[in-house]
Coordinates of C-alpha atoms and ligand atoms in Angstrom, one line a residue:
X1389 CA 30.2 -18.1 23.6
X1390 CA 33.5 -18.8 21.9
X1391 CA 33.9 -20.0 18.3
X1392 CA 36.7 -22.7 18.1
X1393 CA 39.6 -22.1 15.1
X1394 CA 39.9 -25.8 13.3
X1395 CA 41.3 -24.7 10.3
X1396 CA 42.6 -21.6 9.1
X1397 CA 38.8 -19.8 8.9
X1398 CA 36.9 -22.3 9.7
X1399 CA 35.5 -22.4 13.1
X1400 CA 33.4 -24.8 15.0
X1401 CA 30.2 -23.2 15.8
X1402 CA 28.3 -25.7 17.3
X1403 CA 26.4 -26.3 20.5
X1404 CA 26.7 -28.9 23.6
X1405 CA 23.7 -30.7 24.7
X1406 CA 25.1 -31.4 28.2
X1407 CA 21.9 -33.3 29.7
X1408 CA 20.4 -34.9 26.9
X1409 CA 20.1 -38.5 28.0
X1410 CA 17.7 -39.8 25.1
X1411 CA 17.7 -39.7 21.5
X1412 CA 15.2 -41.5 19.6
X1413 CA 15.3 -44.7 21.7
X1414 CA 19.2 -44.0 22.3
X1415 CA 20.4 -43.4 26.0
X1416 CA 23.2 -41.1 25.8
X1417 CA 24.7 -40.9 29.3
X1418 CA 27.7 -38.6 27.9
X1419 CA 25.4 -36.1 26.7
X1420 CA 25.6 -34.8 22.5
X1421 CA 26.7 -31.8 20.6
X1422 CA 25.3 -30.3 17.6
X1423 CA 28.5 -29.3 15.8
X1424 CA 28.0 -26.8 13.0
X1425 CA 30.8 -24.9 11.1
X1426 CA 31.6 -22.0 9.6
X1427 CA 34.1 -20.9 6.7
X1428 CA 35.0 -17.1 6.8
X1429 CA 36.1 -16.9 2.8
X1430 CA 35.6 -13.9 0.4
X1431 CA 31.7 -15.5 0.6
X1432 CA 31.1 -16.8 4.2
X1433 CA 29.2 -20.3 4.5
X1434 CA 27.5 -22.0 8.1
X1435 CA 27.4 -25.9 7.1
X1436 CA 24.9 -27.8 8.9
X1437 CA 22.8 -25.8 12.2
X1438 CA 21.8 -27.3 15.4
X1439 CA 18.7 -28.0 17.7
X1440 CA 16.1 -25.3 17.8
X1441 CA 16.6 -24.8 21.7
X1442 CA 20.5 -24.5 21.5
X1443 CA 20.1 -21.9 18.2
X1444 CA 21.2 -19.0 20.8
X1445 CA 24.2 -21.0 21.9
X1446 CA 25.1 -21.1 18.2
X1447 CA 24.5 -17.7 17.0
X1448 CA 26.1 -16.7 19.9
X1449 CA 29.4 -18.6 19.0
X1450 CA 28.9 -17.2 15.0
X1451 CA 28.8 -13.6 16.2
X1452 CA 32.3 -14.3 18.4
X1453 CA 33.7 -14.3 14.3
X1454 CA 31.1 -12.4 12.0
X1455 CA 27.6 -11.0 12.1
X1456 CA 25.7 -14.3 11.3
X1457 CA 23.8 -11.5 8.7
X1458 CA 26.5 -11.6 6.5
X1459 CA 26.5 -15.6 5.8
X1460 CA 26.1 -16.4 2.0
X1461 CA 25.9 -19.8 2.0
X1462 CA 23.9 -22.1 4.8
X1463 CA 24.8 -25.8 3.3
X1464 CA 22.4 -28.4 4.9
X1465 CA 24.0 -31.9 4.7
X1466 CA 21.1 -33.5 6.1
X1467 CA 17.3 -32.6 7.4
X1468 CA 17.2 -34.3 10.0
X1469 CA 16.2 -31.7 13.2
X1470 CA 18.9 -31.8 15.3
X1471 CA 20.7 -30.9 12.5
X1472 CA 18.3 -28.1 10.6
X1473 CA 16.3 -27.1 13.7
X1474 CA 17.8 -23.5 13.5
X1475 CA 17.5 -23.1 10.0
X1476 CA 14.7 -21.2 10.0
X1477 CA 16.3 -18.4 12.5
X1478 CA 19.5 -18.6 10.9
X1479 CA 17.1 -17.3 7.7
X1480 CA 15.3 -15.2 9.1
X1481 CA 18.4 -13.2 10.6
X1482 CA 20.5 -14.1 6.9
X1483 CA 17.4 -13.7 4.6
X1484 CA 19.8 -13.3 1.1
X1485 CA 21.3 -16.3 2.1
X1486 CA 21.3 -19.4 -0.5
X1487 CA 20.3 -22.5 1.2
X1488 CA 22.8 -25.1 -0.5
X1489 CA 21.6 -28.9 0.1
X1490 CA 20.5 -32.2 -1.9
X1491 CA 17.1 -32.2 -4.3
X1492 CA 16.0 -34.6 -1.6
X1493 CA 17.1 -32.3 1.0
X1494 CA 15.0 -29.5 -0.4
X1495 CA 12.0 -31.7 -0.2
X1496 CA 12.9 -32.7 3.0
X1497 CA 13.3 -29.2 4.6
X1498 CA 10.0 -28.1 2.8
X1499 CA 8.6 -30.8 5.0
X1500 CA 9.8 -30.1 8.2
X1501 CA 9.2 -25.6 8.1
X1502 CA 7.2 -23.2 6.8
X1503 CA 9.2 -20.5 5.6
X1504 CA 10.9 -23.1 3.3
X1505 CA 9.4 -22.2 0.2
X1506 CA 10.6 -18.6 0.6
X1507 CA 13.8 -19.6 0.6
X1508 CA 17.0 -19.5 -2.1
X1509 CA 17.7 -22.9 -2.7
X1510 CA 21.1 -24.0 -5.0
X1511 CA 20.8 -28.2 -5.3
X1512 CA 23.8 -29.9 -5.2
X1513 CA 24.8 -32.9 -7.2
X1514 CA 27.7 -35.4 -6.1
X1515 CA 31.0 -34.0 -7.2
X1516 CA 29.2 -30.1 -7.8
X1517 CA 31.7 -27.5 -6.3
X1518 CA 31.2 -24.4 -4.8
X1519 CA 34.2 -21.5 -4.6
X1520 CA 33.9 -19.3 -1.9
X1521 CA 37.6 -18.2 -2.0
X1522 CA 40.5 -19.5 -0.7
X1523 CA 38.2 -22.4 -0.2
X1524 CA 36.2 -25.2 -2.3
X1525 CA 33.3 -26.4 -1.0
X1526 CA 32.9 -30.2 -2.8
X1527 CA 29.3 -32.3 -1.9
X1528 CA 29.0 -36.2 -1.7
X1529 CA 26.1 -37.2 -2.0
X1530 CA 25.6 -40.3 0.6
X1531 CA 21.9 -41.3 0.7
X1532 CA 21.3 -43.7 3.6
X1533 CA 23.7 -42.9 5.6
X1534 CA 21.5 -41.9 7.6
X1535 CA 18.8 -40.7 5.0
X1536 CA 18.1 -40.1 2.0
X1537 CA 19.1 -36.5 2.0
X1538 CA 22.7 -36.8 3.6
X1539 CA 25.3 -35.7 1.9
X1540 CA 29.2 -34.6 2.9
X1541 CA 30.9 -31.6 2.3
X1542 CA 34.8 -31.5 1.3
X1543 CA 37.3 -28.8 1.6
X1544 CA 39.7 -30.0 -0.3
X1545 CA 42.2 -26.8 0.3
X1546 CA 41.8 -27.8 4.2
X1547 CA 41.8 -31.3 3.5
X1548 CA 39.0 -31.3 5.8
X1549 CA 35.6 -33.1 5.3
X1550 CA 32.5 -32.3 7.1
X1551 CA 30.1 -35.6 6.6
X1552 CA 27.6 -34.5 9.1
X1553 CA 25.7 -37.6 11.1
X1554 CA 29.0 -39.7 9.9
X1555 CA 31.4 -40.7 12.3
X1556 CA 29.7 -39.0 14.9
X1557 CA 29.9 -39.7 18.7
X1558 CA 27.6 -38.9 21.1
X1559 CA 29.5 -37.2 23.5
X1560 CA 29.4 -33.1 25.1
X1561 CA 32.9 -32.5 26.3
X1562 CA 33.9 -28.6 26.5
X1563 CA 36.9 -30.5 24.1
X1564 CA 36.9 -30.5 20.7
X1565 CA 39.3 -32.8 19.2
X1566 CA 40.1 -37.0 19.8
X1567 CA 43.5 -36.7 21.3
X1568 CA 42.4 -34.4 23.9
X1569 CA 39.6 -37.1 24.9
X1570 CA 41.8 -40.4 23.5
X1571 CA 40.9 -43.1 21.6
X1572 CA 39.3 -45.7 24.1
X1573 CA 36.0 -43.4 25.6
X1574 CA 35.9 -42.3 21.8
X1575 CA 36.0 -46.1 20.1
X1576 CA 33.1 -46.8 22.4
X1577 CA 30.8 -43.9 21.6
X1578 CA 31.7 -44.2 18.1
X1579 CA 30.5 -48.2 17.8
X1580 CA 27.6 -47.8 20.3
X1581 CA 26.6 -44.8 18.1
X1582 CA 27.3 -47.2 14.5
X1583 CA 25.6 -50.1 16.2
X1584 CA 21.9 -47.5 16.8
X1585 CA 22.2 -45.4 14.0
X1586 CA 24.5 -46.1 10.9
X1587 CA 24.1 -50.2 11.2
X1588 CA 21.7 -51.0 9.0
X1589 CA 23.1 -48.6 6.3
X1590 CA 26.3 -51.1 6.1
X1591 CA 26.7 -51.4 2.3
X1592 CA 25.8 -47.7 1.8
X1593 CA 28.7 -46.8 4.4
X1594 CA 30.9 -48.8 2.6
X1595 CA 30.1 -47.1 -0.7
X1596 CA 30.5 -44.0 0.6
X1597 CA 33.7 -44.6 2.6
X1598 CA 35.1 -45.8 -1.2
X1599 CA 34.1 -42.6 -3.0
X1600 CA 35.8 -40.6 -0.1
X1601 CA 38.6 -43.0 0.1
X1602 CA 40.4 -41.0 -3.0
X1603 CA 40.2 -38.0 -1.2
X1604 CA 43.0 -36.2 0.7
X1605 CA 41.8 -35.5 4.4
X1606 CA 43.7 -35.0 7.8
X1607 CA 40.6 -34.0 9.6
X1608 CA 37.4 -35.4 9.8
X1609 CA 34.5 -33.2 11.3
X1610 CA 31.1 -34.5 12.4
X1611 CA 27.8 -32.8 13.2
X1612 CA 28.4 -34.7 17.1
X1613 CA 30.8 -35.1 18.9
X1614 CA 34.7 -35.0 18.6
X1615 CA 36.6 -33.6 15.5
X1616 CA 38.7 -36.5 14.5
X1617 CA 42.5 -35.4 13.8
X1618 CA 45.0 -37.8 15.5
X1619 CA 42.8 -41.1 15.2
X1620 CA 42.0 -41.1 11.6
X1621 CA 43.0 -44.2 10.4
X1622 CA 41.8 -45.6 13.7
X1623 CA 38.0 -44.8 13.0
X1624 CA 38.1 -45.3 8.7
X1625 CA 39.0 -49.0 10.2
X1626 CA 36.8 -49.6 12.1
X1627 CA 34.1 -48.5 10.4
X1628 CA 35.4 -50.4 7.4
X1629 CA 34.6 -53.3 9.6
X1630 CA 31.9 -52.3 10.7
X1631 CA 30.2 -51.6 7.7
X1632 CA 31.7 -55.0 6.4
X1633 CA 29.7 -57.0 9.5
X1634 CA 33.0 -58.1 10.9
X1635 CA 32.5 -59.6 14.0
X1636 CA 34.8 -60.8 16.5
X1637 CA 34.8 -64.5 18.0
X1638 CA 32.7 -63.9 21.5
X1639 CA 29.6 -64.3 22.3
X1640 CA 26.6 -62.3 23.7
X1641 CA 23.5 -63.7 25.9
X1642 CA 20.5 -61.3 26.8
X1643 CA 17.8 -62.7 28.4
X1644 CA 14.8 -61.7 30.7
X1645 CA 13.6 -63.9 33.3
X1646 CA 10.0 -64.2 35.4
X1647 CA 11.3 -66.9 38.5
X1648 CA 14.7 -67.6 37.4
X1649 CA 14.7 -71.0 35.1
X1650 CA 15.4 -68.8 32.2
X1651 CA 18.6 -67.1 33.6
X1652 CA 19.8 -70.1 35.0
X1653 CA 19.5 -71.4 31.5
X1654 CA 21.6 -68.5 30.0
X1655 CA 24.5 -68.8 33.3
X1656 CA 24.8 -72.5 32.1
X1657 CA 25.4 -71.9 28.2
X1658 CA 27.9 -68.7 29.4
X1659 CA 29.5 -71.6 31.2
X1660 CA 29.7 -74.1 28.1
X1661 CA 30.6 -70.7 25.9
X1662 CA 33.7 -70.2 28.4
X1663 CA 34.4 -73.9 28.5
X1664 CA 34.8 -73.6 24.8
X1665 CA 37.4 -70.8 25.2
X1666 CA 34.9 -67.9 23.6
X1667 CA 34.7 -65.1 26.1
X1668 CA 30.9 -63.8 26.8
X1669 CA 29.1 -61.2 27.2
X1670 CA 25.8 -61.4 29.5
X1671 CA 23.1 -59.0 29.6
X1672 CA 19.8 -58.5 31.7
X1673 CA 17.1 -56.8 29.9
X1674 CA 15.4 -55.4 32.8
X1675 CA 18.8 -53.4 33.7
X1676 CA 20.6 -53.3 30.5
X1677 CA 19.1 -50.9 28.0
X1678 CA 18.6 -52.1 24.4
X1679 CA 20.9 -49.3 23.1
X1680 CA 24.0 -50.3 25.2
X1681 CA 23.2 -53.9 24.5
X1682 CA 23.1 -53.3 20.6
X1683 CA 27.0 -51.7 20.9
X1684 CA 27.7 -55.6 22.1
X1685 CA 25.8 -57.1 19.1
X1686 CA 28.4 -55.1 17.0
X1687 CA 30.8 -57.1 17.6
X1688 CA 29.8 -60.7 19.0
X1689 CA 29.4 -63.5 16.4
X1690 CA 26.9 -65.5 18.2
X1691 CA 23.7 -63.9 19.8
X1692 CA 21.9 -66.1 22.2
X1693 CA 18.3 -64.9 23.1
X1694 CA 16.3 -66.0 26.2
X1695 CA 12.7 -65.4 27.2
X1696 CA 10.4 -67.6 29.4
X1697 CA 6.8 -67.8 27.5
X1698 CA 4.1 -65.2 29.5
X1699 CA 1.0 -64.9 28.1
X1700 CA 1.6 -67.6 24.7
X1701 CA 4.4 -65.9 24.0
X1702 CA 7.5 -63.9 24.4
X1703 CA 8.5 -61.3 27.6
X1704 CA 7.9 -57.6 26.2
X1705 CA 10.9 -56.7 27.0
X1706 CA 12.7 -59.5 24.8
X1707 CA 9.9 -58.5 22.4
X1708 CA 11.2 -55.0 22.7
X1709 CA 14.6 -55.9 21.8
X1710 CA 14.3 -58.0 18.9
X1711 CA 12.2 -55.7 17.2
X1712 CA 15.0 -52.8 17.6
X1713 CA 17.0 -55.7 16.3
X1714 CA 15.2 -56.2 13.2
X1715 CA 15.1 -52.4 12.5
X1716 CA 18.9 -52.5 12.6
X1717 CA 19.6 -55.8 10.7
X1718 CA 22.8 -56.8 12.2
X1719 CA 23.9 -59.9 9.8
X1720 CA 26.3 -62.8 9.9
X1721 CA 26.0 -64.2 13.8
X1722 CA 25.4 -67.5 14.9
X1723 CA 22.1 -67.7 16.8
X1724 CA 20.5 -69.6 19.7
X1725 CA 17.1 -69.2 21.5
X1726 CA 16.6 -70.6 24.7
X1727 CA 13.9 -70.4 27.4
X1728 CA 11.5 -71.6 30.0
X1729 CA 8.0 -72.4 29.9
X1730 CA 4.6 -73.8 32.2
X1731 CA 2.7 -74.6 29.5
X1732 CA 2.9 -73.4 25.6
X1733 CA 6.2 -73.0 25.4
X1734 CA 5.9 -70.6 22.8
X1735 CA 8.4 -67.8 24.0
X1736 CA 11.7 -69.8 23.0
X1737 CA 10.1 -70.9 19.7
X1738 CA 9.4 -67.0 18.8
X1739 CA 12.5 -66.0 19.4
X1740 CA 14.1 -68.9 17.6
X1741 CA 11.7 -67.8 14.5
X1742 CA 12.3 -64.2 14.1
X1743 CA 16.3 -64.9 14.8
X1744 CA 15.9 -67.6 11.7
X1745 CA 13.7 -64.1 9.7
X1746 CA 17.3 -62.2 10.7
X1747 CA 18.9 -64.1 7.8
X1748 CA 21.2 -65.6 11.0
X1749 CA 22.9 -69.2 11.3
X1750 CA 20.6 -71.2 13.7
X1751 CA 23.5 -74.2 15.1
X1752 CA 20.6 -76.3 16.8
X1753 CA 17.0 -75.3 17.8
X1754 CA 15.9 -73.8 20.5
X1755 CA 16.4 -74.9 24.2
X1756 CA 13.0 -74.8 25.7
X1757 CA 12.7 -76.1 29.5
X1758 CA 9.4 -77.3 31.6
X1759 CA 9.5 -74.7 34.9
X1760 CA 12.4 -75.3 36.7
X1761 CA 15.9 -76.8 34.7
X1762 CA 17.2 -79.9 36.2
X1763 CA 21.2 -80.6 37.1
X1764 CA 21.1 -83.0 33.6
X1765 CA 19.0 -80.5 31.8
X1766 CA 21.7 -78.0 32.5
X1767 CA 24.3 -80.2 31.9
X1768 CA 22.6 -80.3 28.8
X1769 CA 22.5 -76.8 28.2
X1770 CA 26.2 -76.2 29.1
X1771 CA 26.7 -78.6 26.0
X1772 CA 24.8 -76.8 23.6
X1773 CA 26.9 -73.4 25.1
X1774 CA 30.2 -75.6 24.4
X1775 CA 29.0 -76.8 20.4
X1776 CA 27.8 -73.2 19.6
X1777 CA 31.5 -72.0 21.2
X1778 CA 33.2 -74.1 19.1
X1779 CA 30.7 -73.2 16.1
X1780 CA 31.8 -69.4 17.2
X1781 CA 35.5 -70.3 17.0
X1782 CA 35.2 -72.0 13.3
X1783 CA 33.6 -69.2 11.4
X1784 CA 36.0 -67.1 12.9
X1785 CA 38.7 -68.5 11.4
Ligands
FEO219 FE1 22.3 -36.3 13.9 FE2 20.5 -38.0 11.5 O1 20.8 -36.7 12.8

């Protein structure tokens, strides 16, 4: 396997995970990579490893430049194990090696294996240097973005930073870089990858996009996907935004549905949303995956929710998605609940209650309909689709 030249001595060592389709409640139809690098100084340094089954892949791409024996320095941004998996190996074949990380990342590592306390830790503060060279290596310490532990590491000389889970993509391409993928397939990965992961972490991302914001950088390299190089500014906006909650003025319905009354419901508030002039998203829960659907709350100021009531309550499948929902906190949207009951009529009123726990804007309360809508009920429905549209267009402004 071939190392990849980045910079002058640093090489992307990393490994492709072509057929991985889920990650931790994620579906990842373009596949991952687990991108680790390594800086060939006077002291030689691997930052960040990969999965434990893809370890071969990687020492196989370190020995293409040096015997992975002679590494110094293995720098562990974060713990998590796609990330750390091949730590272990990595010391076992590099057993002088210092293991350079976070005090939380120590913990955190002595955690996960069991060789850890043999190891040669140095801890790393935020703004702690270490020269191998030619070459600084500078740490950041970012904690919740993604954990606790994670931390970036700089090369100034390079202008290169390596912020591990950060900016990462989802994507295994035998490419390495954003212009030989473009920016379009890449924007998408990178937001449906925010909206899983990074969301709830919003004011810790913008804290940590401020501290890195004074330093000099033409590349950015995560621990997945493609290195960024041509689209810099391009993704430092958007995850400005991002980070910020911006939202854009459009609208997105999900619903599930046992005999029908509940999707008619969510065609005829699309309708009033379009009447209104806001463009809408709609999305079926039993063919539309929670983790494609939460790259549409990203961006959509109002959220409309549907479920029928089953049981005294909610569908499990709209349970499903509002409690991923509350796990990622998306804040600032405009929410409606709708739905269609037999009797109870509690499904609608759930949803409406745990949109109102969100923190979001409820216009009006929820649309709950006996069995089957009637043309005036849906007339009426269309209406409440037209007010929230025009609710969606105001904040936007
Ligand atoms: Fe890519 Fe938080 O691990």
């Amino acid at each position: 396997m071939q190392a990849k030249e980045i910079k002058p001595g640093v090489y992307w060592v990393g490994a492709i995970d072509w057929n991985l389709r889920y990650f931790h409640g994620y579906l990842t139809p373009r596949g991952t990579s687990y991108n680790a690098y390594l800086v060939v100084d006077d002291k030689i340094t691997l930052v960040d490893t990969v999965k434990d089954y893809l370890c071969d892949e990687m020492l196989s791409r370190i020995r293409d430049v040096i015997d992975p024996s002679q590494i110094d320095y293995l720098v562990v941004n974060h713990v998590e194990m796609d990330h750390s998996g091949s730590v272990p190996e990595v010391m076992k074949i590099a057993p002088r090696a210092q293991v350079v990380t976070s005090t939380k990342g120590k913990k955190g590592l002595q955690r996960h294996y069991q060789d850890s306390d043999q190891w040669d830790y140095l801890m790393v503060n935020s703004g702690e240097e270490l020269n191998t060279g030619k070459y600084t290596l500078q740490f950041v310490q970012t904690p919740m973005v993604h954990w606790p532990d994670s931390m970036v590491t700089y090369l100034p000389e390079a202008k290169l930073l390596l912020p591990n889970d950060a900016f990462g993509q989802h994507i295994a391409s035998y490419q390495r870089f954003d212009d030989e993928l473009g920016w379009d397939v890449l924007h998408e990965e990178a937001a449906k990858y925010y909206a899983n992961i990074v969301l709830p972490y919003g004011k810790q991302v913008s804290k940590a996009l401020e501290a890195l914001g004074g330093l000099d950088i033409d590349m950015i390299a995560p621990s997945h996907g493609i290195i960024w190089r041509s689209y810099l500014g391009n993704i430092i906006e958007v995850y400005q935004e991002w980070a910020a909650q911006q939202t854009e003025p459009k609208a997105l319905i999900v619903y599930d549905t046992m005999w029908g009354s509940t999707k008619k419901l969510a065609l005829a508030l699309r309708e009033g949303l379009e009447e209104a002039g806001v463009p809408v998203v709609i999305r079926f829960l039993q063919t539309s995956h929670i983790s494609e659907i939460m790259t549409d709350v990203l961006t959509s100021r109002a959220v409309l929710i549907g479920s029928p009531t089953l049981n005294n309550g909610m569908l499990p499948t709209v349970s499903a998605f509002l409690t991923y929902l509350k796990g990622l906190r998306p804040q600032n949207r405009l929410g409606l609940a709708f739905g269609s009951y037999g009797w109870g009529g509690q499904g609608a009123k759930e949803v409406s209650a745990m949109m109102e726990d969100f923190g979001w804007k409820l216009t009006q309360e929820y649309l709950n309909i006996p069995y089957i809508p009637e043309s005036e009920e849906l007339e009426q429905v269309k209406e409440a689709g037209k007010n929230l549209g025009e609710a969606v267009k105001k904040a936007s402004t």
